[in-house]
Short mmCIF file of C-alpha atoms in Angstrom, two decimals:
data_model
loop_
_atom_site.label_atom_id
_atom_site.label_comp_id
_atom_site.label_asym_id
_atom_site.label_seq_id
_atom_site.Cartn_x
_atom_site.Cartn_y
_atom_site.Cartn_z
CA MET I 1 10.96 -13.58 -11.66
CA LEU I 2 11.09 -16.23 -9.76
CA SER I 3 13.18 -18.87 -12.37
CA ILE I 4 12.86 -22.19 -10.39
CA VAL I 5 14.04 -24.78 -11.25
CA ARG I 6 12.49 -28.35 -9.33
CA GLN I 7 14.98 -30.74 -10.84
CA ARG I 8 18.18 -31.38 -11.25
CA ASN I 9 18.94 -30.85 -15.25
CA SER I 10 22.08 -31.49 -16.52
CA LEU I 11 23.14 -27.85 -17.05
CA MET I 12 22.03 -25.41 -14.88
CA PHE I 13 22.11 -20.82 -14.96
CA ARG I 14 21.68 -19.59 -11.54
CA PRO I 15 22.25 -15.29 -11.53
CA ARG I 16 24.40 -15.36 -8.13
CA SER I 17 25.69 -11.41 -6.93
CA TYR I 18 29.26 -10.53 -5.69
CA MET I 19 30.35 -8.68 -3.57
CA ALA I 20 33.22 -6.64 -5.21
CA LEU I 21 35.73 -3.48 -3.66
CA ALA I 22 35.28 -1.54 -5.86
CA ILE I 23 38.28 1.17 -6.70
CA THR I 24 38.21 4.57 -8.48
CA PRO I 25 41.71 5.42 -9.96
CA LYS I 26 41.78 9.35 -9.81
CA PRO I 27 44.21 11.43 -12.74
CA PRO I 28 47.58 11.78 -12.39
CA VAL I 29 47.19 7.55 -12.45
CA VAL I 30 50.34 7.68 -11.10
CA ASP I 31 50.27 9.27 -7.99
CA TRP I 32 47.44 6.76 -7.38
CA LEU I 33 48.60 4.04 -7.71
CA GLY I 34 51.31 5.54 -5.28
CA GLU I 35 48.19 5.97 -2.85
CA ILE I 36 47.48 2.28 -3.44
CA ASP I 37 51.12 1.50 -2.24
CA ALA I 38 51.29 3.42 0.93
CA GLN I 39 47.92 1.81 1.46
CA LEU I 40 49.33 -2.23 0.97
CA GLU I 41 52.38 -0.75 3.09
CA ARG I 42 50.15 -1.00 6.37
CA SER I 43 48.04 -3.58 5.13
CA GLU I 44 49.77 -6.06 3.15
CA SER I 45 46.94 -8.21 2.60
CA PHE I 46 44.40 -5.51 2.19
CA PHE I 47 42.85 -7.00 -1.01
CA ALA I 48 43.41 -9.85 -0.35
CA GLY I 49 40.91 -12.65 -1.85
CA GLN I 50 38.75 -9.62 -2.28
CA HIS I 51 37.08 -9.17 -5.69
CA VAL I 52 37.91 -5.50 -7.20
CA ALA I 53 35.99 -3.94 -9.64
CA LEU I 54 37.74 -1.23 -11.45
CA ASP I 55 36.04 2.43 -11.82
CA LEU I 56 37.56 4.18 -14.57
CA SER I 57 34.21 7.29 -14.62
CA ALA I 58 37.63 9.74 -12.81
CA VAL I 59 39.66 8.78 -15.36
CA ASN I 60 39.78 8.76 -19.22
CA LEU I 61 42.49 5.52 -20.39
CA SER I 62 42.82 5.02 -23.66
CA PRO I 63 42.46 0.86 -24.17
CA ALA I 64 46.80 -0.14 -23.98
CA ALA I 65 46.84 2.65 -20.68
CA ILE I 66 44.18 1.14 -19.57
CA ALA I 67 46.09 -2.59 -20.11
CA GLU I 68 48.66 -1.15 -18.51
CA LEU I 69 46.97 0.36 -15.75
CA VAL I 70 45.72 -3.66 -14.33
CA VAL I 71 48.88 -5.56 -15.37
CA ASN I 72 50.04 -2.69 -12.80
CA LEU I 73 47.23 -4.15 -10.43
CA GLU I 74 48.33 -7.68 -10.73
CA GLU I 75 52.24 -6.50 -9.96
CA ARG I 76 50.46 -5.62 -6.09
CA ASN I 77 48.07 -8.72 -6.89
CA ILE I 78 45.36 -7.33 -7.32
CA ARG I 79 42.87 -8.92 -9.28
CA VAL I 80 40.19 -7.45 -10.97
CA LEU I 81 37.69 -9.00 -11.74
CA GLY I 82 35.86 -6.04 -14.19
CA ILE I 83 36.17 -2.74 -15.27
CA GLU I 84 33.60 -0.02 -15.16
CA GLY I 85 33.06 3.33 -16.68
CA ILE I 86 34.63 3.40 -19.79
CA ASP I 87 32.83 3.44 -23.89
CA PRO I 88 32.75 -0.11 -24.30
CA ALA I 89 34.24 1.03 -28.25
CA LYS I 90 37.95 1.17 -25.79
CA TRP I 91 36.87 -2.21 -24.30
CA GLN I 92 39.21 -3.93 -26.15
CA ALA I 93 40.01 -8.01 -26.10
CA GLY I 94 41.83 -9.30 -22.76
CA LEU I 95 40.81 -6.55 -20.72
CA PRO I 96 39.17 -8.05 -18.01
CA PRO I 97 35.52 -7.47 -18.42
CA ILE I 98 32.60 -4.95 -18.36
CA LEU I 99 30.93 -4.91 -15.36
CA ARG I 100 26.79 -2.71 -15.68
CA GLY I 101 24.46 -2.47 -13.90
CA GLY I 102 26.65 -2.29 -10.68
CA ARG I 103 24.56 -0.84 -7.38
CA ALA I 104 25.57 0.93 -3.88
CA ASN I 105 25.97 -2.26 -1.13
CA GLY I 106 23.79 -2.19 0.96
CA THR I 107 20.60 -0.89 -0.91
CA SER I 108 17.35 -2.45 -1.13
CA GLN I 109 16.82 -2.36 -4.86
CA PRO I 110 12.48 -2.14 -5.05
CA SER I 111 10.04 -3.97 -7.09
CA GLY I 112 6.23 -3.74 -7.88
CA GLY I 113 5.51 -0.92 -7.37
CA ILE I 114 5.65 -0.32 -4.27
CA ALA I 115 9.03 -0.43 -2.22
CA ARG I 116 9.73 1.33 1.41
CA ALA I 117 12.90 3.57 2.18
CA THR I 118 12.53 2.12 6.18
CA PRO I 119 13.89 3.82 8.49
CA ALA I 120 16.83 0.35 9.00
CA ALA I 121 17.14 -0.14 5.09
CA ALA I 122 18.12 3.55 4.93
CA ALA I 123 20.52 3.73 7.68
CA ALA I 124 21.78 0.51 6.03
CA VAL I 125 22.39 2.76 3.02
CA THR I 126 24.20 6.04 4.88
CA ASP I 127 27.73 4.54 5.48
CA PRO I 128 29.28 1.04 3.03
CA GLN I 129 32.35 1.77 4.27
CA LYS I 130 31.37 0.65 8.11
CA HIS I 131 30.97 -3.09 7.94
CA GLN I 132 26.88 -3.59 9.09
CA PRO I 133 25.66 -7.38 9.04
CA ALA I 134 23.02 -6.50 5.97
CA SER I 135 20.08 -6.94 6.95
CA LEU I 136 16.52 -5.31 6.47
CA MET I 137 14.26 -5.09 9.29
CA ILE I 138 10.13 -3.90 8.03
CA ARG I 139 8.43 -2.65 11.64
CA ASP I 140 4.85 -2.60 9.45
CA PRO I 141 2.79 -5.16 8.42
CA VAL I 142 3.70 -6.03 4.01
CA ARG I 143 0.15 -5.40 2.33
CA SER I 144 -0.72 -7.28 -0.28
CA GLY I 145 0.91 -6.31 -3.45
CA GLN I 146 3.99 -4.94 -1.49
CA SER I 147 7.87 -6.11 -2.69
CA ILE I 148 10.23 -6.17 -0.39
CA VAL I 149 13.53 -7.25 -2.59
CA PHE I 150 17.06 -7.42 0.17
CA THR I 151 19.12 -9.01 -1.87
CA ASP I 152 22.45 -8.38 0.15
CA GLY I 153 21.37 -10.78 3.94
CA ASP I 154 18.27 -11.48 5.41
CA VAL I 155 14.83 -9.99 5.80
CA THR I 156 12.98 -9.45 9.43
CA VAL I 157 9.10 -8.27 10.05
CA LEU I 158 7.56 -7.79 13.03
CA GLY I 159 4.46 -8.21 10.96
CA SER I 160 2.42 -10.12 9.03
CA VAL I 161 2.89 -10.82 5.33
CA GLY I 162 0.21 -10.00 3.31
CA SER I 163 -1.47 -12.82 0.57
CA GLY I 164 -0.42 -10.83 -2.46
CA ALA I 165 3.13 -9.81 -1.26
CA GLU I 166 5.82 -10.63 -0.87
CA ILE I 167 9.99 -10.79 0.41
CA ILE I 168 13.36 -11.30 -1.25
CA ALA I 169 15.84 -12.00 0.69
CA GLY I 170 18.76 -13.08 -0.14
CA GLY I 171 19.46 -14.37 3.31
CA SER I 172 16.96 -15.98 5.74
CA ILE I 173 13.65 -14.60 6.60
CA HIS I 174 12.25 -13.71 9.79
CA ILE I 175 8.29 -13.00 10.39
CA TYR I 176 7.12 -12.83 13.59
CA GLY I 177 3.53 -12.32 12.07
CA ALA I 178 1.80 -14.62 9.73
CA LEU I 179 2.93 -15.55 6.09
CA ARG I 180 0.57 -15.37 4.19
CA GLY I 181 2.84 -14.20 0.41
CA ARG I 182 4.94 -14.98 -0.78
CA ALA I 183 8.44 -15.55 0.33
CA ARG I 184 11.92 -15.75 -1.39
CA ALA I 185 14.89 -16.96 0.25
CA GLY I 186 18.26 -17.18 -0.61
CA ALA I 187 17.58 -15.80 -3.73
CA THR I 188 21.13 -15.07 -4.85
CA GLY I 189 22.13 -18.59 -4.77
CA ASN I 190 21.98 -18.86 -0.97
CA THR I 191 20.89 -22.71 -0.18
CA SER I 192 21.37 -22.54 3.17
CA ALA I 193 18.82 -19.22 3.44
CA ARG I 194 15.98 -20.47 5.76
CA ILE I 195 12.45 -19.22 6.28
CA PHE I 196 11.20 -19.20 10.18
CA CYS I 197 7.42 -17.55 10.31
CA HIS I 198 5.35 -17.56 13.49
CA ARG I 199 2.28 -18.64 11.50
CA VAL I 200 2.90 -20.98 8.02
CA GLU I 201 0.07 -19.54 5.48
CA ALA I 202 1.70 -18.40 3.05
CA GLU I 203 1.93 -18.65 -0.67
CA LEU I 204 4.44 -19.90 -1.60
CA LEU I 205 7.60 -20.94 0.12
CA ALA I 206 11.73 -20.52 -2.38
CA ILE I 207 14.83 -21.36 -1.17
CA ASP I 208 17.10 -20.43 -3.22
CA SER I 209 15.76 -22.15 -6.79
CA CYS I 210 13.18 -24.59 -5.35
CA TYR I 211 10.02 -23.27 -4.57
CA ILE I 212 6.15 -25.59 -3.03
CA THR I 213 3.52 -24.01 -3.24
CA ALA I 214 0.09 -23.28 -0.14
CA ASP I 215 -0.75 -27.02 -1.15
CA ASP I 216 2.50 -28.56 -1.08
CA ILE I 217 2.15 -28.14 3.13
CA GLU I 218 0.57 -30.11 5.74
CA ASP I 219 -2.71 -29.24 6.46
CA ARG I 220 -1.10 -30.11 10.19
CA LEU I 221 1.47 -27.27 9.86
CA ARG I 222 -0.81 -24.03 8.84
CA CYS I 223 -1.27 -22.05 11.09
CA GLN I 224 1.58 -22.91 12.65
CA PRO I 225 4.89 -21.63 13.88
CA ALA I 226 6.78 -22.92 11.05
CA GLN I 227 10.48 -23.45 8.93
CA ALA I 228 11.61 -24.22 5.70
CA TRP I 229 15.57 -25.28 4.47
CA LEU I 230 16.91 -27.04 2.21
CA GLU I 231 18.59 -30.59 2.22
CA ASP I 232 19.45 -32.17 -0.69
CA GLY I 233 17.67 -29.32 -3.13
CA THR I 234 14.15 -30.26 -2.13
CA MET I 235 12.60 -27.94 0.74
CA GLN I 236 11.94 -28.68 4.23
CA ILE I 237 9.55 -27.59 6.37
CA SER I 238 8.65 -28.34 10.03
CA ALA I 239 7.04 -27.01 13.27
CA MET I 240 9.07 -25.25 15.39
CA ASN I 241 6.92 -25.31 19.22
CA MET Z 1 -15.05 32.89 -4.36
CA PRO Z 2 -17.73 34.84 -4.85
CA ALA Z 3 -21.11 33.71 -2.78
CA ARG Z 4 -23.42 33.92 -6.10
CA SER Z 5 -23.42 31.40 -8.66
CA GLY Z 6 -24.39 32.47 -12.72
CA MET Z 7 -26.16 29.48 -13.17
CA ALA Z 8 -28.47 29.49 -9.43
CA ARG Z 9 -31.51 28.28 -11.09
CA GLY Z 10 -33.92 28.32 -8.44
CA ARG Z 11 -33.05 24.79 -8.23
CA HIS Z 12 -29.77 24.63 -7.57
CA ASP Z 13 -28.87 25.81 -3.17
CA ALA Z 14 -25.29 26.17 -2.84
CA ASN Z 15 -25.12 29.02 -1.96
CA PHE Z 16 -22.79 29.67 0.87
CA GLY Z 17 -23.82 32.32 3.37
CA ASP Z 18 -21.39 34.47 5.08
CA GLU Z 19 -20.93 32.14 7.61
CA LEU Z 20 -20.00 29.57 6.26
CA ARG Z 21 -17.38 31.94 4.09
CA GLN Z 22 -15.93 32.97 7.63
CA ARG Z 23 -15.56 29.33 8.81
CA LYS Z 24 -12.28 29.78 6.91
CA VAL Z 25 -9.07 28.16 9.48
CA VAL Z 26 -11.26 28.59 12.85
CA THR Z 27 -11.66 24.65 12.43
CA MET Z 28 -10.14 21.47 11.68
CA ALA Z 29 -11.39 19.95 8.81
CA GLN Z 30 -10.82 16.13 7.90
CA VAL Z 31 -11.07 15.25 5.26
CA LEU Z 32 -11.65 10.75 5.18
CA VAL Z 33 -11.78 9.12 2.08
CA VAL Z 34 -14.12 6.29 1.47
CA THR Z 35 -11.63 3.75 0.17
CA SER Z 36 -11.74 -0.54 -1.36
CA GLY Z 37 -10.42 -1.79 -3.68
CA LYS Z 38 -12.79 -4.04 -4.13
CA GLY Z 39 -16.17 -2.56 -6.12
CA GLY Z 40 -19.51 -3.52 -5.11
CA VAL Z 41 -18.28 -3.53 -1.48
CA GLY Z 42 -20.17 -0.47 -0.02
CA LYS Z 43 -18.41 2.57 -0.17
CA THR Z 44 -21.34 4.28 -1.88
CA THR Z 45 -23.67 3.58 0.36
CA SER Z 46 -21.46 3.87 3.27
CA THR Z 47 -20.03 7.55 2.22
CA ALA Z 48 -23.83 8.47 2.10
CA SER Z 49 -24.89 7.20 5.82
CA LEU Z 50 -22.05 8.40 7.11
CA GLY Z 51 -23.11 12.21 5.44
CA ALA Z 52 -25.94 11.93 6.73
CA ALA Z 53 -25.27 10.48 9.78
CA LEU Z 54 -22.52 13.62 10.46
CA ALA Z 55 -24.67 16.40 9.16
CA ARG Z 56 -27.71 15.17 10.86
CA ASP Z 57 -25.91 16.35 13.93
CA GLY Z 58 -25.05 20.22 12.34
CA ALA Z 59 -21.44 19.51 11.00
CA LYS Z 60 -21.19 20.77 7.76
CA VAL Z 61 -19.98 18.50 5.32
CA ALA Z 62 -19.43 18.07 1.73
CA VAL Z 63 -19.53 14.83 0.16
CA ILE Z 64 -16.81 13.96 -3.64
CA ASP Z 65 -17.45 11.01 -5.77
CA PHE Z 66 -14.34 10.42 -7.60
CA ASP Z 67 -16.23 8.16 -10.04
CA VAL Z 68 -15.29 9.99 -12.70
CA GLY Z 69 -16.99 8.10 -15.92
CA LEU Z 70 -19.36 6.17 -13.06
CA ARG Z 71 -20.90 8.24 -10.78
CA ASN Z 72 -23.15 6.54 -8.69
CA LEU Z 73 -22.98 9.19 -5.39
CA ASP Z 74 -25.34 11.54 -6.46
CA LEU Z 75 -28.64 9.13 -7.64
CA VAL Z 76 -27.93 7.23 -3.54
CA LEU Z 77 -28.45 11.20 -2.39
CA GLY Z 78 -31.06 11.00 -4.29
CA ALA Z 79 -29.87 14.28 -5.89
CA GLU Z 80 -28.95 13.40 -9.96
CA ARG Z 81 -31.76 15.92 -11.01
CA ARG Z 82 -29.54 18.49 -9.68
CA VAL Z 83 -26.40 18.33 -11.60
CA VAL Z 84 -25.13 20.72 -13.11
CA PHE Z 85 -21.55 21.02 -12.85
CA ASP Z 86 -19.42 18.74 -11.25
CA LEU Z 87 -16.29 17.83 -10.21
CA ILE Z 88 -13.83 17.70 -13.80
CA ASN Z 89 -16.36 21.60 -14.38
CA VAL Z 90 -14.40 22.71 -11.23
CA ILE Z 91 -10.87 21.30 -11.40
CA ASN Z 92 -10.84 22.96 -15.07
CA GLY Z 93 -12.34 26.44 -14.31
CA VAL Z 94 -15.60 26.06 -16.26
CA ALA Z 95 -17.22 26.51 -12.75
CA LYS Z 96 -16.99 27.65 -9.55
CA LEU Z 97 -16.69 25.21 -6.47
CA SER Z 98 -19.77 26.98 -5.13
CA GLN Z 99 -21.61 26.68 -8.59
CA ALA Z 100 -20.91 22.60 -8.35
CA LEU Z 101 -21.33 21.68 -4.98
CA ILE Z 102 -25.68 20.72 -4.11
CA ARG Z 103 -27.45 20.78 -1.97
CA ASP Z 104 -29.17 18.18 0.46
CA LYS Z 105 -33.48 18.74 0.47
CA ARG Z 106 -33.60 16.89 3.75
CA LEU Z 107 -29.83 18.18 4.89
CA GLU Z 108 -29.06 21.75 5.44
CA THR Z 109 -25.65 21.02 6.29
CA LEU Z 110 -25.13 17.96 4.01
CA TYR Z 111 -23.62 19.37 0.26
CA LEU Z 112 -22.90 16.55 -2.33
CA LEU Z 113 -19.84 17.65 -5.16
CA PRO Z 114 -20.89 14.83 -7.50
CA ALA Z 115 -18.92 13.19 -10.39
CA SER Z 116 -18.89 14.06 -13.77
CA GLN Z 117 -20.59 10.98 -16.14
CA THR Z 118 -19.72 12.22 -19.36
CA ARG Z 119 -15.94 11.92 -18.98
CA ASP Z 120 -12.79 9.67 -17.08
CA LYS Z 121 -11.19 9.79 -15.19
CA ASP Z 122 -7.79 10.58 -16.92
CA ALA Z 123 -9.47 14.19 -16.81
CA LEU Z 124 -9.24 14.68 -12.82
CA SER Z 125 -5.72 16.46 -12.30
CA GLU Z 126 -3.19 15.70 -9.08
CA GLU Z 127 -3.74 19.77 -9.07
CA GLY Z 128 -6.83 20.28 -9.68
CA VAL Z 129 -8.34 17.61 -6.27
CA ALA Z 130 -5.76 19.33 -4.17
CA LYS Z 131 -7.02 22.70 -4.97
CA VAL Z 132 -10.97 21.81 -4.61
CA ILE Z 133 -10.07 20.05 -1.39
CA GLU Z 134 -8.08 22.98 -0.08
CA GLU Z 135 -11.65 25.22 -0.90
CA LEU Z 136 -12.62 22.87 1.10
CA ARG Z 137 -11.95 22.65 4.04
CA THR Z 138 -11.40 26.24 4.36
CA LYS Z 139 -15.71 25.88 5.01
CA PHE Z 140 -16.51 22.47 5.76
CA ASP Z 141 -16.24 20.47 9.09
CA TRP Z 142 -15.98 16.72 7.06
CA ILE Z 143 -14.92 16.19 3.74
CA ILE Z 144 -15.50 12.55 2.46
CA CYS Z 145 -13.94 11.15 -0.74
CA ASP Z 146 -16.49 7.82 -2.03
CA SER Z 147 -13.44 6.35 -4.05
CA PRO Z 148 -14.17 4.26 -7.32
CA ALA Z 149 -12.72 0.24 -7.65
CA GLY Z 150 -9.49 -0.58 -8.39
CA ILE Z 151 -5.86 1.35 -7.56
CA GLU Z 152 -6.20 3.37 -11.11
CA ARG Z 153 -5.29 7.21 -11.46
CA GLY Z 154 -9.28 7.98 -9.75
CA ALA Z 155 -8.62 6.07 -6.61
CA MET Z 156 -5.07 7.51 -5.62
CA LEU Z 157 -6.51 11.12 -6.35
CA ALA Z 158 -9.48 10.70 -4.25
CA MET Z 159 -6.58 8.73 -0.90
CA ARG Z 160 -4.47 11.65 -2.30
CA TYR Z 161 -5.34 14.01 -0.05
CA ALA Z 162 -6.65 12.40 2.65
CA ASP Z 163 -6.48 12.95 6.75
CA ALA Z 164 -8.10 9.35 7.14
CA ALA Z 165 -9.68 6.67 5.24
CA ILE Z 166 -11.89 4.17 5.74
CA ILE Z 167 -11.19 1.13 4.62
CA VAL Z 168 -14.89 -0.54 3.62
CA THR Z 169 -14.08 -4.44 3.25
CA ASN Z 170 -16.99 -7.05 2.41
CA PRO Z 171 -15.84 -10.36 5.80
CA GLU Z 172 -15.11 -12.67 2.21
CA VAL Z 173 -11.29 -13.02 1.19
CA SER Z 174 -11.34 -11.56 -1.65
CA SER Z 175 -12.51 -7.89 -0.52
CA VAL Z 176 -9.95 -8.69 2.43
CA ARG Z 177 -7.37 -9.29 0.04
CA ASP Z 178 -7.96 -6.53 -1.75
CA SER Z 179 -8.39 -3.87 1.31
CA ASP Z 180 -5.09 -5.09 2.87
CA ARG Z 181 -3.87 -3.65 -0.69
CA ILE Z 182 -5.22 -0.14 -0.47
CA ILE Z 183 -4.47 0.14 3.38
CA GLY Z 184 -0.37 -0.36 1.60
CA LEU Z 185 -0.10 2.33 -0.60
CA LEU Z 186 -2.34 4.24 1.67
CA ASP Z 187 0.55 4.32 3.63
CA SER Z 188 2.84 4.72 0.85
CA LYS Z 189 1.19 7.00 -1.67
CA THR Z 190 -0.90 9.41 -0.43
CA ARG Z 191 0.43 13.23 0.27
CA LYS Z 192 0.71 12.23 4.38
CA ALA Z 193 3.07 8.98 3.57
CA GLU Z 194 4.76 11.01 1.40
CA ARG Z 195 5.42 13.95 4.41
CA GLY Z 196 6.79 11.11 6.55
CA GLU Z 197 3.01 11.41 9.16
CA ARG Z 198 0.06 8.54 8.40
CA VAL Z 199 -3.06 8.55 7.33
CA GLU Z 200 -5.30 7.92 9.77
CA LYS Z 201 -6.95 4.21 8.78
CA HIS Z 202 -10.53 2.98 10.15
CA VAL Z 203 -11.71 -0.54 9.15
CA LEU Z 204 -16.03 -0.16 8.00
CA ILE Z 205 -17.07 -4.31 7.56
CA THR Z 206 -20.29 -3.57 5.99
CA ARG Z 207 -23.17 -6.68 5.05
CA TYR Z 208 -22.24 -8.70 7.83
CA ASN Z 209 -24.67 -12.00 7.82
CA SER Z 210 -24.63 -13.50 11.03
CA VAL Z 211 -25.98 -15.96 10.04
CA ARG Z 212 -24.19 -16.64 7.68
CA ALA Z 213 -20.93 -15.77 9.66
CA ALA Z 214 -22.13 -18.57 12.51
CA ARG Z 215 -22.39 -20.77 10.04
CA GLY Z 216 -18.65 -20.05 9.19
CA GLU Z 217 -19.47 -19.33 5.33
CA MET Z 218 -17.99 -15.57 6.61
CA LEU Z 219 -14.68 -14.63 7.27
CA SER Z 220 -14.64 -13.61 11.37
CA ILE Z 221 -14.70 -10.04 12.19
CA ASN Z 222 -11.29 -10.89 14.32
CA ASP Z 223 -9.98 -12.61 11.34
CA VAL Z 224 -10.72 -9.53 9.34
CA LEU Z 225 -9.07 -7.33 12.04
CA GLU Z 226 -6.57 -9.93 12.45
CA ILE Z 227 -5.54 -9.65 8.26
CA LEU Z 228 -5.48 -6.45 8.28
CA SER Z 229 -4.57 -4.97 11.20
CA THR Z 230 -6.57 -1.63 11.78
CA PRO Z 231 -9.13 -0.80 14.18
CA LEU Z 232 -12.78 -1.00 13.75
CA LEU Z 233 -15.13 1.54 12.81
CA GLY Z 234 -17.90 -0.27 12.69
CA ILE Z 235 -20.29 -4.08 11.61
CA ILE Z 236 -23.05 -3.08 9.02
CA PRO Z 237 -25.07 -5.51 9.14
CA GLU Z 238 -26.61 -6.83 5.97
CA SER Z 239 -29.85 -5.71 4.84
CA GLN Z 240 -33.28 -4.66 2.51
CA GLU Z 241 -32.84 -0.59 4.05
CA VAL Z 242 -29.62 -0.74 2.24
CA LEU Z 243 -31.00 -1.63 -1.35
CA ARG Z 244 -34.77 -0.47 -0.24
CA ALA Z 245 -33.04 3.35 0.49
CA SER Z 246 -30.54 3.09 -2.47
CA ASN Z 247 -33.20 3.16 -4.98
CA VAL Z 248 -34.99 5.61 -3.30
CA GLY Z 249 -32.03 7.82 -3.74
CA SER Z 250 -31.91 8.31 0.36
CA PRO Z 251 -29.69 7.28 2.52
CA VAL Z 252 -30.17 5.03 4.91
CA THR Z 253 -29.54 6.58 7.92
CA LEU Z 254 -32.10 8.91 6.76
CA ASN Z 255 -34.75 7.22 5.17
CA ASN Z 256 -34.64 4.43 7.91
CA PRO Z 257 -32.45 6.20 10.57
CA LEU Z 258 -34.02 3.49 12.44
CA SER Z 259 -33.06 0.35 11.39
CA ALA Z 260 -30.12 -1.57 12.25
CA PRO Z 261 -27.85 -0.78 9.59
CA ALA Z 262 -28.39 3.45 10.05
CA ARG Z 263 -28.23 2.65 14.02
CA ALA Z 264 -24.84 0.87 13.12
CA TYR Z 265 -23.51 3.88 10.75
CA PHE Z 266 -24.44 5.92 13.56
CA ASP Z 267 -22.47 4.12 15.54
CA ALA Z 268 -19.25 4.72 13.39
CA ALA Z 269 -20.23 7.86 12.83
CA ARG Z 270 -19.37 8.90 16.64
CA ARG Z 271 -16.46 7.09 17.19
CA LEU Z 272 -14.92 8.63 14.08
CA LYS Z 273 -16.15 11.57 15.71
CA GLY Z 274 -13.44 10.52 18.42
CA GLU Z 275 -16.68 9.39 20.94
CA SER Z 276 -16.07 6.19 22.63
CA VAL Z 277 -18.98 4.07 21.09
CA PRO Z 278 -19.46 0.02 22.58
CA MET Z 279 -19.05 -2.11 19.45
CA VAL Z 280 -22.03 -4.33 19.49
CA VAL Z 281 -21.67 -7.32 16.23
CA PRO Z 282 -25.27 -6.35 14.49
CA SER Z 283 -27.86 -10.33 14.61
CA GLU Z 284 -30.65 -8.90 12.86
CA GLY Z 285 -33.99 -8.47 12.67
CA ARG Z 286 -35.21 -10.60 15.96
CA GLY Z 287 -32.55 -11.32 18.00
CA ILE Z 288 -32.71 -14.33 19.70
CA PHE Z 289 -34.72 -15.52 17.21
CA ASN Z 290 -31.49 -15.98 14.55
CA LYS Z 291 -29.14 -17.03 17.36
CA LEU Z 292 -31.18 -19.42 18.67
CA PHE Z 293 -31.66 -20.42 15.46
CA ALA Z 294 -27.94 -19.74 13.82
CA ARG Z 295 -26.41 -22.13 16.51
CA LYS Z 296 -28.59 -25.20 15.39
CA ALA Z 297 -27.09 -24.54 12.51
CA ALA Z 298 -23.75 -24.42 13.15
#
């Protein structure tokens, strides 16, 4: 799953994920628009600069009605990034694109067989309304074969990350034990993400789309506290003392 | 459960006395899984040796071979000529548990539930295994599940209902990494883990060779424990005695109880029972000579 490019290509495609505010119209739509107006009256800039996804799963609208709703929202300065929850047959040219594969804010996305919902992760999921800094805390060692994927922010591991285990984070990765497996920070395109570990014996370190393998880590750094970051598109690694 | 088996033809000695049957709920049976991920590290040897060590003190011990299709525990215990029914027969209802259990000839409180050699791991069902283990819990103090290598169905079902796990590890990187993987599975795929409880975990280091360790040809005990961050149950030295015992169908703890590996297994068994036994790093044979030699070699 690592789409790794080390040299600069003339054309680069990268998957990116963004936070979007999903709004869900409820029938009757006219009343719902009234509620939006009331919200805007209370807080004029509520939707300013927000990516908005229009979730139409609660209403049954014709293509023309959808187009009208989008126009109505635009009049209120709400720019719709995409539509979800409609039958693709109802989509027509001119409407915002259909979005797929969205998920609620704050969830950690498991992969590779075993995922562990730690209490910290569970807490982040329960209340998406409350804007908490997105981070995932793993209190136990991450064992070989386990994969922790958290694209919403930083991952902190209090124990070690075993050989054959991997951590994938949208933000930075902090490991207070030994890093013997793989760590991929900034996985959603965040080039300022960093990897910190108490003892670097990593199999692979990656930030955004740059990576180095164990062979690229200097011997003098091995088994030392270290950090890795990106500078001009190349991976830097230094001891932390 | 009926105590008499229609198939018991004298040689097949698995009838429980009343005393065994009345044990129900009075004792807290411990279900152990002996596992490793990697093959050939000494799971079966350790199952047999620890089972015999625990049974020698009078505890009632059942060892179960989960390696369906590649059974070995019967050979190591010298019971291969007395196998009539097996685990799969019990799960399928073909035989009763009392018919399939084989009593050890040397220790009357040690029983073996053999695996089937003609079937494969798909024949194991989760409900079937649960039922067998629940029944064994009412009759034994210790139930030791000998896991097959790997992380597939057989291994997953062997650990599924365990209260505690013994992770058998050789002091080398491939074995340690596999053990790390297994520990991760013990913490996520067992019934205890799914209920939010913890499976107690112990690392048993086998095939430890003090001379090679001193030369740096093996991982040190500290390295292994640091990587696995799991408490140590014992260190079993590499020894010809282990192989010799297996070849005559007897656990080393019975075949040569005074040998270095046997003593290490007895210590490990006492630690399992909660006793505090000081850990010694074994140096096999002529101790002081070996130590001098090792130091020179390093």
